[in-house]
Amino acid sequence: MKPTISIVIAIFNRKDELFELLNSLTQQTDREFEIIIVDDGSMIDLKPTIKNFDDILSIRYFRKDNSGPGLSRNYGAQRAENDWLVFVDSDVIVENDYIENIKKDILEIPCDAFGGADKAHKGFNLMQKAISYSMTSVFTTGGIRGSKKSVSKFQPRSFNMGVKKEVFDKVGGFSEMRIGEDPDLSMTLWENGFTTAFFDNIAVYHKRRVDFGKFSKQVFQFGCARPILNQRHPNYVKISFAFPSLFLLGYILGFIEYFVMGRGIILAFYGLYTFLVFFHALWVTKNISIAGMAVISTYVQMFSYGYGFLKSWILLNVFRMKPEDAFPKHYHKK
């Protein structure tokens, strides 16, 4: 029996990105799907944008008070009519065979939830491509966001994620976490005996943040979320989660070594790392400008995530704070 698909899009503002996403969905080779748009208290009117597609796509639009992406996705999922929920971020673009490949993979790869990679579109600006590199590179995330070969047990991310509706309902959907709610759901699925899979032919083009400041803030929040996730799911803690913090501390130690002891042994390793990132980015992107910015975005990612992880770990494990007290903006009451 052919799977039925409900695409759930939680959105806050971002009307231009929504237009591009919906436009890409009009190009699908398989047009049998519904779209549920949940307006998470946007400060601009999204209805004129959606109205452009009313006669082309099957869209249902809902507006609610702001609660963060996870609970907004739950709101949309409750109103979905099909067997599978597919969550995509509002700042992605999908390829023409996205729905077709999802349905094909569901039939061929048994699972209760799935996810796919993200990558940079040829039309993205240089900074977006550099940030995309740093988020998918083997030298930063180990490539776990971009390659099936890089993972043994895949955690789908909500920018490109599918779940059986009955399974989603059984585990209660996304939690009250505003940040890290998608890996939280993946591990909750595992803990309840459900399976996840990586579909390597459903990658989306993910715009991400448009400058290093916004990118830094985003990955800092990701770092803060990880120790919280470690507390919630202790069976899935990995030492690799702390690597960005060790990277940050090592860099600081390198400067101390240089200025106090007059040696640059530690900093030499960072020089080698910079060299490898630059030439790997150059090889991947074929653009020297992107490669140069990729070095900056890589350090921004490692330092910001590492600082967020370290701060969160100290607050939770040294000062014994509750996550909702340490990071109240990361939570929303159901």
PDB file of C-alpha atoms in Angstrom, residues 28-213:
ATOM      1  CA  GLN A  28       6.992  17.510  -7.240  1.00  0.00           C
ATOM      2  CA  THR A  29       6.798  14.502  -9.518  1.00  0.00           C
ATOM      3  CA  ASP A  30       4.407  12.946  -6.970  1.00  0.00           C
ATOM      4  CA  ARG A  31       1.652  15.457  -6.115  1.00  0.00           C
ATOM      5  CA  GLU A  32      -0.288  13.297  -3.662  1.00  0.00           C
ATOM      6  CA  PHE A  33       0.414  14.946  -0.305  1.00  0.00           C
ATOM      7  CA  GLU A  34      -1.078  17.538   2.002  1.00  0.00           C
ATOM      8  CA  ILE A  35       0.678  20.529   3.546  1.00  0.00           C
ATOM      9  CA  ILE A  36      -0.079  21.786   7.032  1.00  0.00           C
ATOM     10  CA  ILE A  37       1.362  25.210   7.843  1.00  0.00           C
ATOM     11  CA  VAL A  38       1.435  26.221  11.499  1.00  0.00           C
ATOM     12  CA  ASP A  39       2.052  29.929  11.999  1.00  0.00           C
ATOM     13  CA  ASP A  40       3.807  30.134  15.371  1.00  0.00           C
ATOM     14  CA  GLY A  41       2.624  33.658  16.207  1.00  0.00           C
ATOM     15  CA  SER A  42       4.365  35.434  13.316  1.00  0.00           C
ATOM     16  CA  MET A  43       4.532  39.216  13.439  1.00  0.00           C
ATOM     17  CA  ILE A  44       3.826  39.453   9.711  1.00  0.00           C
ATOM     18  CA  ASP A  45       0.871  38.182   7.706  1.00  0.00           C
ATOM     19  CA  LEU A  46       1.720  34.933   5.935  1.00  0.00           C
ATOM     20  CA  LYS A  47      -1.686  34.401   4.334  1.00  0.00           C
ATOM     21  CA  PRO A  48      -0.959  36.442   1.165  1.00  0.00           C
ATOM     22  CA  THR A  49       2.086  34.234   0.523  1.00  0.00           C
ATOM     23  CA  ILE A  50       0.091  31.049   1.049  1.00  0.00           C
ATOM     24  CA  LYS A  51      -2.768  32.322  -1.121  1.00  0.00           C
ATOM     25  CA  ASN A  52      -0.443  32.190  -4.146  1.00  0.00           C
ATOM     26  CA  PHE A  53      -0.482  28.403  -3.891  1.00  0.00           C
ATOM     27  CA  ASP A  54      -4.081  27.687  -2.876  1.00  0.00           C
ATOM     28  CA  ASP A  55      -5.044  26.473  -6.345  1.00  0.00           C
ATOM     29  CA  ILE A  56      -1.871  24.421  -6.828  1.00  0.00           C
ATOM     30  CA  LEU A  57      -1.224  22.682  -3.523  1.00  0.00           C
ATOM     31  CA  SER A  58      -3.407  21.113  -0.851  1.00  0.00           C
ATOM     32  CA  ILE A  59      -2.654  23.490   2.022  1.00  0.00           C
ATOM     33  CA  ARG A  60      -4.244  23.939   5.432  1.00  0.00           C
ATOM     34  CA  TYR A  61      -3.137  26.959   7.414  1.00  0.00           C
ATOM     35  CA  PHE A  62      -3.346  27.399  11.183  1.00  0.00           C
ATOM     36  CA  ARG A  63      -2.221  30.267  13.386  1.00  0.00           C
ATOM     37  CA  LYS A  64      -1.487  29.961  17.105  1.00  0.00           C
ATOM     38  CA  ASP A  65       0.334  31.716  19.926  1.00  0.00           C
ATOM     39  CA  ASN A  66       4.104  31.399  19.880  1.00  0.00           C
ATOM     40  CA  SER A  67       5.401  28.264  21.615  1.00  0.00           C
ATOM     41  CA  GLY A  68       8.508  27.292  19.700  1.00  0.00           C
ATOM     42  CA  PRO A  69       8.912  24.868  16.783  1.00  0.00           C
ATOM     43  CA  GLY A  70       8.422  21.558  18.601  1.00  0.00           C
ATOM     44  CA  LEU A  71       5.001  22.253  20.063  1.00  0.00           C
ATOM     45  CA  SER A  72       3.928  23.958  16.840  1.00  0.00           C
ATOM     46  CA  ARG A  73       4.818  20.802  14.933  1.00  0.00           C
ATOM     47  CA  ASN A  74       2.761  18.819  17.445  1.00  0.00           C
ATOM     48  CA  TYR A  75      -0.148  21.166  16.760  1.00  0.00           C
ATOM     49  CA  GLY A  76       0.149  20.484  13.051  1.00  0.00           C
ATOM     50  CA  ALA A  77       0.594  16.739  13.536  1.00  0.00           C
ATOM     51  CA  GLN A  78      -2.651  16.529  15.498  1.00  0.00           C
ATOM     52  CA  ARG A  79      -4.460  17.916  12.465  1.00  0.00           C
ATOM     53  CA  ALA A  80      -2.724  15.744   9.864  1.00  0.00           C
ATOM     54  CA  GLU A  81      -4.870  13.239   7.989  1.00  0.00           C
ATOM     55  CA  ASN A  82      -2.251  10.941   6.486  1.00  0.00           C
ATOM     56  CA  ASP A  83      -0.168   7.996   7.727  1.00  0.00           C
ATOM     57  CA  TRP A  84       3.249   9.675   7.671  1.00  0.00           C
ATOM     58  CA  LEU A  85       4.276  13.063   9.024  1.00  0.00           C
ATOM     59  CA  VAL A  86       7.114  14.803   7.194  1.00  0.00           C
ATOM     60  CA  PHE A  87       8.614  17.792   9.015  1.00  0.00           C
ATOM     61  CA  VAL A  88      10.681  20.352   7.115  1.00  0.00           C
ATOM     62  CA  ASP A  89      12.005  23.712   8.250  1.00  0.00           C
ATOM     63  CA  SER A  90      10.599  26.784   6.556  1.00  0.00           C
ATOM     64  CA  ASP A  91      14.052  27.743   5.233  1.00  0.00           C
ATOM     65  CA  VAL A  92      14.616  24.670   3.055  1.00  0.00           C
ATOM     66  CA  ILE A  93      14.024  23.900  -0.611  1.00  0.00           C
ATOM     67  CA  VAL A  94      13.288  20.354  -1.765  1.00  0.00           C
ATOM     68  CA  GLU A  95      14.165  18.660  -5.021  1.00  0.00           C
ATOM     69  CA  ASN A  96      11.481  17.655  -7.528  1.00  0.00           C
ATOM     70  CA  ASP A  97      11.559  13.963  -6.588  1.00  0.00           C
ATOM     71  CA  TYR A  98      11.514  14.552  -2.811  1.00  0.00           C
ATOM     72  CA  ILE A  99       8.034  13.099  -2.156  1.00  0.00           C
ATOM     73  CA  GLU A 100       8.475  10.358  -4.745  1.00  0.00           C
ATOM     74  CA  ASN A 101      11.716   9.192  -3.123  1.00  0.00           C
ATOM     75  CA  ILE A 102      10.262   9.342   0.390  1.00  0.00           C
ATOM     76  CA  LYS A 103       7.405   7.042  -0.592  1.00  0.00           C
ATOM     77  CA  LYS A 104       9.768   4.700  -2.412  1.00  0.00           C
ATOM     78  CA  ASP A 105      12.181   4.510   0.535  1.00  0.00           C
ATOM     79  CA  ILE A 106       9.415   3.922   3.070  1.00  0.00           C
ATOM     80  CA  LEU A 107       8.388   0.826   1.119  1.00  0.00           C
ATOM     81  CA  GLU A 108      11.964  -0.431   0.717  1.00  0.00           C
ATOM     82  CA  ILE A 109      13.533   0.465   4.091  1.00  0.00           C
ATOM     83  CA  PRO A 110      11.511  -0.668   7.128  1.00  0.00           C
ATOM     84  CA  CYS A 111      11.519   1.993   9.860  1.00  0.00           C
ATOM     85  CA  ASP A 112       9.277   4.030  12.146  1.00  0.00           C
ATOM     86  CA  ALA A 113      11.033   7.334  11.453  1.00  0.00           C
ATOM     87  CA  PHE A 114      13.542   8.599   8.930  1.00  0.00           C
ATOM     88  CA  GLY A 115      15.684  11.578   8.106  1.00  0.00           C
ATOM     89  CA  GLY A 116      17.792  12.938   5.314  1.00  0.00           C
ATOM     90  CA  ALA A 117      20.789  15.169   4.761  1.00  0.00           C
ATOM     91  CA  ASP A 118      21.006  18.864   4.028  1.00  0.00           C
ATOM     92  CA  LYS A 119      23.235  20.648   1.575  1.00  0.00           C
ATOM     93  CA  ALA A 120      23.845  23.997  -0.091  1.00  0.00           C
ATOM     94  CA  HIS A 121      21.951  24.980  -3.226  1.00  0.00           C
ATOM     95  CA  LYS A 122      23.972  26.413  -6.120  1.00  0.00           C
ATOM     96  CA  GLY A 123      21.934  29.610  -5.770  1.00  0.00           C
ATOM     97  CA  PHE A 124      22.932  30.186  -2.131  1.00  0.00           C
ATOM     98  CA  ASN A 125      25.351  32.999  -1.365  1.00  0.00           C
ATOM     99  CA  LEU A 126      28.972  32.299  -0.459  1.00  0.00           C
ATOM    100  CA  MET A 127      28.434  32.616   3.287  1.00  0.00           C
ATOM    101  CA  GLN A 128      25.489  30.213   3.246  1.00  0.00           C
ATOM    102  CA  LYS A 129      27.621  27.703   1.370  1.00  0.00           C
ATOM    103  CA  ALA A 130      30.475  28.148   3.854  1.00  0.00           C
ATOM    104  CA  ILE A 131      28.150  27.614   6.816  1.00  0.00           C
ATOM    105  CA  SER A 132      26.618  24.603   5.093  1.00  0.00           C
ATOM    106  CA  TYR A 133      30.102  23.156   4.690  1.00  0.00           C
ATOM    107  CA  SER A 134      30.963  23.592   8.363  1.00  0.00           C
ATOM    108  CA  MET A 135      27.691  21.993   9.455  1.00  0.00           C
ATOM    109  CA  THR A 136      28.199  18.916   7.285  1.00  0.00           C
ATOM    110  CA  SER A 137      31.974  18.511   7.210  1.00  0.00           C
ATOM    111  CA  VAL A 138      33.850  15.498   8.499  1.00  0.00           C
ATOM    112  CA  PHE A 139      36.127  17.957  10.355  1.00  0.00           C
ATOM    113  CA  THR A 140      33.275  19.390  12.456  1.00  0.00           C
ATOM    114  CA  THR A 141      30.228  17.168  12.835  1.00  0.00           C
ATOM    115  CA  GLY A 142      31.956  14.060  11.506  1.00  0.00           C
ATOM    116  CA  GLY A 143      29.730  14.330   8.458  1.00  0.00           C
ATOM    117  CA  ILE A 144      26.728  12.927  10.341  1.00  0.00           C
ATOM    118  CA  ARG A 145      24.359  15.455   8.774  1.00  0.00           C
ATOM    119  CA  GLY A 146      25.338  14.727   5.220  1.00  0.00           C
ATOM    120  CA  SER A 147      26.281  11.108   4.640  1.00  0.00           C
ATOM    121  CA  LYS A 148      24.789   7.704   5.297  1.00  0.00           C
ATOM    122  CA  LYS A 149      28.285   6.264   5.704  1.00  0.00           C
ATOM    123  CA  SER A 150      28.948   8.599   8.641  1.00  0.00           C
ATOM    124  CA  VAL A 151      26.307   7.197  10.979  1.00  0.00           C
ATOM    125  CA  SER A 152      25.565   3.863  12.598  1.00  0.00           C
ATOM    126  CA  LYS A 153      22.311   4.929  14.269  1.00  0.00           C
ATOM    127  CA  PHE A 154      20.819   8.004  12.684  1.00  0.00           C
ATOM    128  CA  GLN A 155      19.083  10.781  14.612  1.00  0.00           C
ATOM    129  CA  PRO A 156      16.680  12.488  12.199  1.00  0.00           C
ATOM    130  CA  ARG A 157      16.620  16.284  12.415  1.00  0.00           C
ATOM    131  CA  SER A 158      13.433  18.282  12.071  1.00  0.00           C
ATOM    132  CA  PHE A 159      14.633  20.234   9.038  1.00  0.00           C
ATOM    133  CA  ASN A 160      14.125  16.966   7.092  1.00  0.00           C
ATOM    134  CA  MET A 161      12.371  14.294   9.138  1.00  0.00           C
ATOM    135  CA  GLY A 162       9.531  11.796   8.787  1.00  0.00           C
ATOM    136  CA  VAL A 163       7.640   9.788  11.415  1.00  0.00           C
ATOM    137  CA  LYS A 164       4.700   7.414  11.310  1.00  0.00           C
ATOM    138  CA  LYS A 165       1.770   9.351  12.698  1.00  0.00           C
ATOM    139  CA  GLU A 166       0.674   6.523  15.002  1.00  0.00           C
ATOM    140  CA  VAL A 167       4.224   6.231  16.376  1.00  0.00           C
ATOM    141  CA  PHE A 168       4.508  10.007  16.804  1.00  0.00           C
ATOM    142  CA  ASP A 169       1.254   9.981  18.776  1.00  0.00           C
ATOM    143  CA  LYS A 170       2.366   7.054  20.954  1.00  0.00           C
ATOM    144  CA  VAL A 171       5.513   8.824  22.189  1.00  0.00           C
ATOM    145  CA  GLY A 172       3.749  12.157  22.624  1.00  0.00           C
ATOM    146  CA  GLY A 173       5.475  13.995  19.774  1.00  0.00           C
ATOM    147  CA  PHE A 174       8.094  16.654  20.391  1.00  0.00           C
ATOM    148  CA  SER A 175       8.873  17.627  23.974  1.00  0.00           C
ATOM    149  CA  GLU A 176       8.642  21.075  25.558  1.00  0.00           C
ATOM    150  CA  MET A 177      12.257  21.786  24.560  1.00  0.00           C
ATOM    151  CA  ARG A 178      12.649  24.681  22.123  1.00  0.00           C
ATOM    152  CA  ILE A 179      16.235  23.717  21.231  1.00  0.00           C
ATOM    153  CA  GLY A 180      17.306  20.111  20.674  1.00  0.00           C
ATOM    154  CA  GLU A 181      13.731  18.870  20.436  1.00  0.00           C
ATOM    155  CA  ASP A 182      14.474  16.760  17.345  1.00  0.00           C
ATOM    156  CA  PRO A 183      17.323  14.574  18.693  1.00  0.00           C
ATOM    157  CA  ASP A 184      15.248  14.347  21.872  1.00  0.00           C
ATOM    158  CA  LEU A 185      12.415  12.823  19.828  1.00  0.00           C
ATOM    159  CA  SER A 186      14.788  10.454  18.024  1.00  0.00           C
ATOM    160  CA  MET A 187      16.159   9.071  21.285  1.00  0.00           C
ATOM    161  CA  THR A 188      12.667   8.851  22.767  1.00  0.00           C
ATOM    162  CA  LEU A 189      11.688   6.729  19.769  1.00  0.00           C
ATOM    163  CA  TRP A 190      14.648   4.417  20.383  1.00  0.00           C
ATOM    164  CA  GLU A 191      13.817   4.113  24.071  1.00  0.00           C
ATOM    165  CA  ASN A 192      10.326   2.989  23.119  1.00  0.00           C
ATOM    166  CA  GLY A 193      11.582   0.315  20.748  1.00  0.00           C
ATOM    167  CA  PHE A 194      11.049   2.184  17.486  1.00  0.00           C
ATOM    168  CA  THR A 195      13.567   2.366  14.654  1.00  0.00           C
ATOM    169  CA  THR A 196      15.033   5.217  12.618  1.00  0.00           C
ATOM    170  CA  ALA A 197      16.694   5.212   9.211  1.00  0.00           C
ATOM    171  CA  PHE A 198      18.701   7.499   6.953  1.00  0.00           C
ATOM    172  CA  PHE A 199      17.317   8.044   3.444  1.00  0.00           C
ATOM    173  CA  ASP A 200      20.232   9.155   1.283  1.00  0.00           C
ATOM    174  CA  ASN A 201      18.192  10.420  -1.686  1.00  0.00           C
ATOM    175  CA  ILE A 202      15.973  13.009   0.046  1.00  0.00           C
ATOM    176  CA  ALA A 203      18.501  15.724   0.894  1.00  0.00           C
ATOM    177  CA  VAL A 204      17.123  19.257   1.195  1.00  0.00           C
ATOM    178  CA  TYR A 205      18.765  22.596   0.490  1.00  0.00           C
ATOM    179  CA  HIS A 206      19.030  24.316   3.863  1.00  0.00           C
ATOM    180  CA  LYS A 207      19.640  28.072   3.926  1.00  0.00           C
ATOM    181  CA  ARG A 208      20.650  28.286   7.595  1.00  0.00           C
ATOM    182  CA  ARG A 209      21.779  31.594   9.090  1.00  0.00           C
ATOM    183  CA  VAL A 210      22.923  34.407   6.817  1.00  0.00           C
ATOM    184  CA  ASP A 211      25.771  35.802   8.920  1.00  0.00           C
ATOM    185  CA  PHE A 212      28.325  34.535  11.398  1.00  0.00           C
ATOM    186  CA  GLY A 213      26.698  36.310  14.359  1.00  0.00           C
TER     187      GLY A 213
END
